[in-house]
Amino acid sequence: MNDWTPETWLIAAGRNRTPGEPLNVAPVLASNFYLPDDRLYSRSDGTPTSDALEELLGGMENGKALSFASGMAAAAVILHRLPVGSSIAVPVDPYHGVAGIVNEGEAQGRWSVLRLDQADTPAWLDALQTCDLVWLETPENPLMTVADLPTICAAPRRDGTIVAVDSTFATSLNQQPLDLGADVVMHSATKFIGGHSDLLAGVLITRNDELLEEFRHRRLLYGATIGGMEAFLTIRGARTMALRMERAQQNAMELAMRLTGHPEISRVLYPGLPSHPTHAVAATFMTGFGAMMSFETTGAGERATDVCNRMELVNHATSLGGVETTMERRSVIPGQERIPPTLIRLSVGCEQVEDLWADFVQALTAS
């Protein structure tokens, strides 16, 4: 990353500074290229736009990046590399798409699955001795549990065991799993990296050249290469990620504190709050606590839905990580039935925090 800070790297990296070239990376909308050349076909070799994106995102973690058509495409490349008879350790309640792949493979008899409480560090240390893949998602969706990455990633492991970290909620601005000993980091770039709720994209970042080439080959086979326009939009969004995250994190901390004191809220889950069960762990290695939180309303689950429907500024929508604040009741999502019925996940955006708070007050009062 040269001597630039991450905030500067996001703005300056991945540009072609040749005189006469455009200042901003252009979308290359091509599937094939004139021969002879090393770049044959975009499904196998990407495009100049995806090259720039991979330089930009890989440099954020001092690794090498591969871009994908979605976060799930990136996750699938890691999971489907496992041969029959493998064993996987995953959080009890990972992202439902990842859970779907894991459950499908288990039902087919392809692998065995160990489901662990993400806060149970000793259990994860044991899993490193027996599992082929240790998959961490931290902070975890939607309970915001933070794994003890410094302890788990640096611990001794069985030869061949891969430690993968879904770092989507934290972003590379708030944690650096590769520095701590992880083998690969996954981001759903659909979220905070893109930042504008207008694209699907994913990325894997590693410092292991053998893994990188294996992932590249599987991306080719699965047809999971990112499109030229999506790569362009992801770069454009990433340029402002540091600015957006700074504002969103400030808003998130303020809202978390205010919601904690509201009589119609029974619980707030945000790693930045000292009351969060994994706050002390998070404070040891995270440089920021992110813009994601969950909270529970008083009353029944229908009350939580009513609160979502009554918001006028905050958007009642799925997904997360955009410049706008969004919220949704998670237990109504298929596969999320274990989530408390009154829990609402909140992705805090960049609006003025007093406007956001006024919206919460009116919705909670009227519901």
Coordinates of N, CA, C and O in Angstrom, one line a residue, residues 170-238:
A170 N -17.5 -5.6 9.3 CA -16.4 -4.7 9.8 C -15.8 -3.9 8.8 O -15.4 -2.7 9.0
T171 N -15.6 -4.4 7.5 CA -14.9 -3.9 6.4 C -13.4 -3.9 6.8 O -13.0 -4.0 8.0
S172 N -12.6 -3.7 5.8 CA -11.1 -3.7 6.0 C -10.6 -2.5 6.7 O -9.5 -2.5 7.2
L173 N -11.5 -1.5 6.9 CA -11.1 -0.3 7.7 C -11.1 -0.6 9.2 O -10.4 0.1 9.9
N174 N -11.8 -1.6 9.6 CA -12.0 -1.9 11.1 C -11.3 -3.1 11.6 O -11.1 -3.3 12.8
Q175 N -11.0 -4.0 10.7 CA -10.2 -5.2 11.1 C -9.4 -5.8 9.9 O -9.8 -5.7 8.8
Q176 N -8.3 -6.4 10.3 CA -7.4 -7.0 9.3 C -7.1 -8.5 9.6 O -6.1 -8.8 10.2
P177 N -8.0 -9.4 9.3 CA -7.8 -10.8 9.6 C -6.6 -11.4 9.1 O -6.0 -12.3 9.8
L178 N -6.1 -11.0 7.9 CA -4.9 -11.6 7.4 C -3.7 -11.3 8.3 O -2.8 -12.1 8.5
D179 N -3.6 -10.1 8.8 CA -2.6 -9.7 9.7 C -2.6 -10.6 11.0 O -1.5 -10.8 11.6
L180 N -3.7 -11.1 11.3 CA -3.9 -11.9 12.6 C -3.7 -13.4 12.3 O -3.6 -14.1 13.3
G181 N -3.5 -13.8 11.1 CA -3.2 -15.2 10.8 C -4.3 -15.9 10.0 O -4.1 -17.1 9.7
A182 N -5.4 -15.3 9.6 CA -6.4 -15.9 8.7 C -5.8 -16.2 7.3 O -4.8 -15.5 6.9
D183 N -6.3 -17.2 6.6 CA -5.9 -17.6 5.3 C -6.6 -16.8 4.2 O -6.0 -16.5 3.2
V184 N -7.8 -16.5 4.4 CA -8.6 -15.8 3.4 C -9.7 -15.0 4.0 O -10.3 -15.4 5.0
V185 N -9.9 -13.8 3.5 CA -11.0 -12.9 3.9 C -12.0 -12.8 2.8 O -11.7 -12.6 1.6
M186 N -13.3 -12.8 3.2 CA -14.4 -12.6 2.2 C -15.1 -11.4 2.6 O -15.4 -11.1 3.7
H187 N -15.5 -10.6 1.5 CA -16.4 -9.4 1.7 C -17.5 -9.5 0.7 O -17.3 -9.8 -0.5
S188 N -18.7 -9.3 1.1 CA -19.8 -9.0 0.2 C -19.7 -7.5 -0.2 O -20.1 -6.7 0.6
A189 N -19.1 -7.3 -1.3 CA -18.9 -5.9 -1.8 C -20.2 -5.2 -2.1 O -20.3 -4.0 -2.3
T190 N -21.3 -6.0 -2.2 CA -22.6 -5.4 -2.3 C -22.9 -4.4 -1.2 O -23.7 -3.5 -1.4
K191 N -22.3 -4.6 -0.1 CA -22.7 -3.9 1.1 C -21.8 -2.6 1.2 O -22.0 -1.7 0.4
F192 N -21.0 -2.5 2.2 CA -20.3 -1.3 2.5 C -19.3 -0.8 1.5 O -19.1 0.4 1.3
I193 N -18.7 -1.8 0.8 CA -17.7 -1.4 -0.2 C -18.4 -0.7 -1.4 O -18.0 0.4 -1.8
G194 N -19.5 -1.3 -1.9 CA -20.3 -0.6 -2.9 C -21.0 0.6 -2.4 O -20.9 1.7 -3.0
G195 N -21.7 0.4 -1.3 CA -22.2 1.6 -0.5 C -23.4 2.3 -1.0 O -23.9 3.2 -0.3
H196 N -24.0 1.9 -2.1 CA -25.1 2.7 -2.7 C -26.3 1.8 -3.1 O -27.1 2.2 -3.8
S197 N -26.3 0.5 -2.6 CA -27.4 -0.4 -2.8 C -27.8 -0.5 -4.3 O -29.0 -0.6 -4.7
D198 N -26.8 -0.5 -5.2 CA -27.1 -0.6 -6.6 C -26.3 -1.6 -7.4 O -26.2 -1.6 -8.6
L199 N -25.7 -2.6 -6.7 CA -24.9 -3.6 -7.3 C -24.8 -4.9 -6.5 O -25.1 -4.9 -5.3
L200 N -24.4 -6.0 -7.2 CA -24.0 -7.2 -6.5 C -22.5 -7.4 -6.8 O -22.1 -7.4 -8.0
A201 N -21.7 -7.8 -5.8 CA -20.3 -8.0 -6.0 C -19.7 -8.7 -4.7 O -20.3 -8.5 -3.6
G202 N -18.7 -9.4 -4.9 CA -18.0 -10.1 -3.8 C -16.5 -10.1 -4.0 O -16.0 -9.8 -5.2
V203 N -15.7 -10.4 -3.0 CA -14.3 -10.4 -3.1 C -13.7 -11.4 -2.1 O -14.2 -11.5 -1.0
L204 N -12.6 -12.1 -2.6 CA -11.8 -12.8 -1.7 C -10.4 -12.2 -1.7 O -9.9 -11.8 -2.7
I205 N -9.8 -12.2 -0.5 CA -8.4 -11.6 -0.4 C -7.6 -12.6 0.4 O -8.0 -13.1 1.4
T206 N -6.4 -12.9 -0.1 CA -5.5 -13.8 0.5 C -4.0 -13.4 0.2 O -3.8 -12.6 -0.7
R207 N -3.1 -14.0 1.0 CA -1.7 -13.8 0.8 C -1.1 -15.1 0.3 O 0.1 -15.2 0.2
N208 N -1.9 -16.1 0.2 CA -1.4 -17.5 -0.2 C -1.6 -17.6 -1.7 O -2.7 -17.7 -2.2
D209 N -0.5 -17.7 -2.5 CA -0.6 -17.7 -3.9 C -1.3 -19.0 -4.5 O -1.9 -18.9 -5.5
E210 N -1.1 -20.1 -3.8 CA -1.7 -21.3 -4.2 C -3.2 -21.3 -4.1 O -3.9 -21.7 -4.9
L211 N -3.7 -20.7 -2.9 CA -5.1 -20.6 -2.8 C -5.7 -19.6 -3.8 O -6.7 -19.8 -4.3
L212 N -4.9 -18.5 -4.1 CA -5.4 -17.5 -5.0 C -5.6 -18.2 -6.4 O -6.7 -17.9 -7.0
E213 N -4.7 -19.0 -6.8 CA -4.8 -19.6 -8.1 C -5.9 -20.6 -8.2 O -6.6 -20.8 -9.2
E214 N -6.1 -21.3 -7.0 CA -7.2 -22.3 -6.9 C -8.5 -21.6 -7.0 O -9.5 -22.0 -7.7
F215 N -8.7 -20.5 -6.3 CA -9.9 -19.7 -6.3 C -10.2 -19.1 -7.7 O -11.3 -19.1 -8.2
R216 N -9.1 -18.7 -8.4 CA -9.2 -18.1 -9.7 C -9.8 -19.2 -10.7 O -10.7 -19.0 -11.5
H217 N -9.3 -20.4 -10.5 CA -9.7 -21.5 -11.4 C -11.2 -21.9 -11.1 O -12.0 -22.1 -12.1
R218 N -11.6 -21.9 -9.9 CA -12.9 -22.2 -9.5 C -13.9 -21.1 -10.0 O -15.0 -21.3 -10.4
R219 N -13.4 -19.8 -9.9 CA -14.2 -18.7 -10.4 C -14.5 -18.9 -11.9 O -15.6 -18.7 -12.4
L220 N -13.5 -19.4 -12.6 CA -13.7 -19.7 -14.1 C -14.7 -20.8 -14.3 O -15.6 -20.6 -15.1
L221 N -14.6 -21.9 -13.5 CA -15.5 -23.0 -13.7 C -16.9 -22.7 -13.4 O -17.8 -23.1 -14.0
Y222 N -17.1 -21.9 -12.3 CA -18.4 -21.6 -11.8 C -19.1 -20.4 -12.6 O -20.2 -20.1 -12.3
G223 N -18.3 -19.7 -13.4 CA -18.8 -18.5 -14.1 C -19.2 -17.4 -13.2 O -20.1 -16.7 -13.4
A224 N -18.4 -17.2 -12.1 CA -18.7 -16.3 -11.1 C -18.0 -14.9 -11.2 O -17.9 -14.1 -10.3
T225 N -17.4 -14.7 -12.4 CA -16.7 -13.4 -12.6 C -17.6 -12.2 -12.6 O -18.7 -12.2 -13.1
I226 N -17.1 -11.1 -12.0 CA -17.9 -9.9 -11.9 C -18.0 -9.3 -13.3 O -17.1 -9.4 -14.2
G227 N -19.1 -8.6 -13.6 CA -19.3 -7.9 -14.9 C -18.5 -6.5 -14.9 O -18.2 -6.0 -13.8
G228 N -18.3 -6.0 -16.0 CA -17.6 -4.7 -16.2 C -18.3 -3.6 -15.5 O -17.6 -2.8 -14.8
M229 N -19.6 -3.4 -15.6 CA -20.3 -2.3 -15.0 C -20.3 -2.5 -13.5 O -20.1 -1.5 -12.8
E230 N -20.5 -3.7 -13.0 CA -20.5 -3.9 -11.6 C -19.1 -3.6 -11.0 O -19.0 -3.0 -9.9
A231 N -18.0 -4.0 -11.7 CA -16.7 -3.7 -11.2 C -16.5 -2.2 -11.2 O -15.9 -1.6 -10.2
F232 N -17.0 -1.5 -12.2 CA -16.9 0.0 -12.2 C -17.6 0.6 -11.0 O -17.1 1.5 -10.3
L233 N -18.8 0.2 -10.8 CA -19.6 0.7 -9.7 C -19.0 0.4 -8.3 O -19.1 1.2 -7.4
T234 N -18.4 -0.8 -8.2 CA -17.8 -1.1 -6.9 C -16.6 -0.2 -6.7 O -16.4 0.2 -5.5
I235 N -15.8 0.0 -7.7 CA -14.7 1.0 -7.5 C -15.2 2.3 -7.1 O -14.6 3.0 -6.2
R236 N -16.2 2.8 -7.8 CA -16.7 4.1 -7.5 C -17.2 4.2 -6.1 O -17.0 5.2 -5.4
G237 N -17.9 3.2 -5.6 CA -18.4 3.2 -4.2 C -17.2 3.1 -3.2 O -17.2 3.8 -2.2
A238 N -16.2 2.3 -3.5 CA -15.1 2.1 -2.6 C -14.3 3.4 -2.4 O -13.8 3.6 -1.3

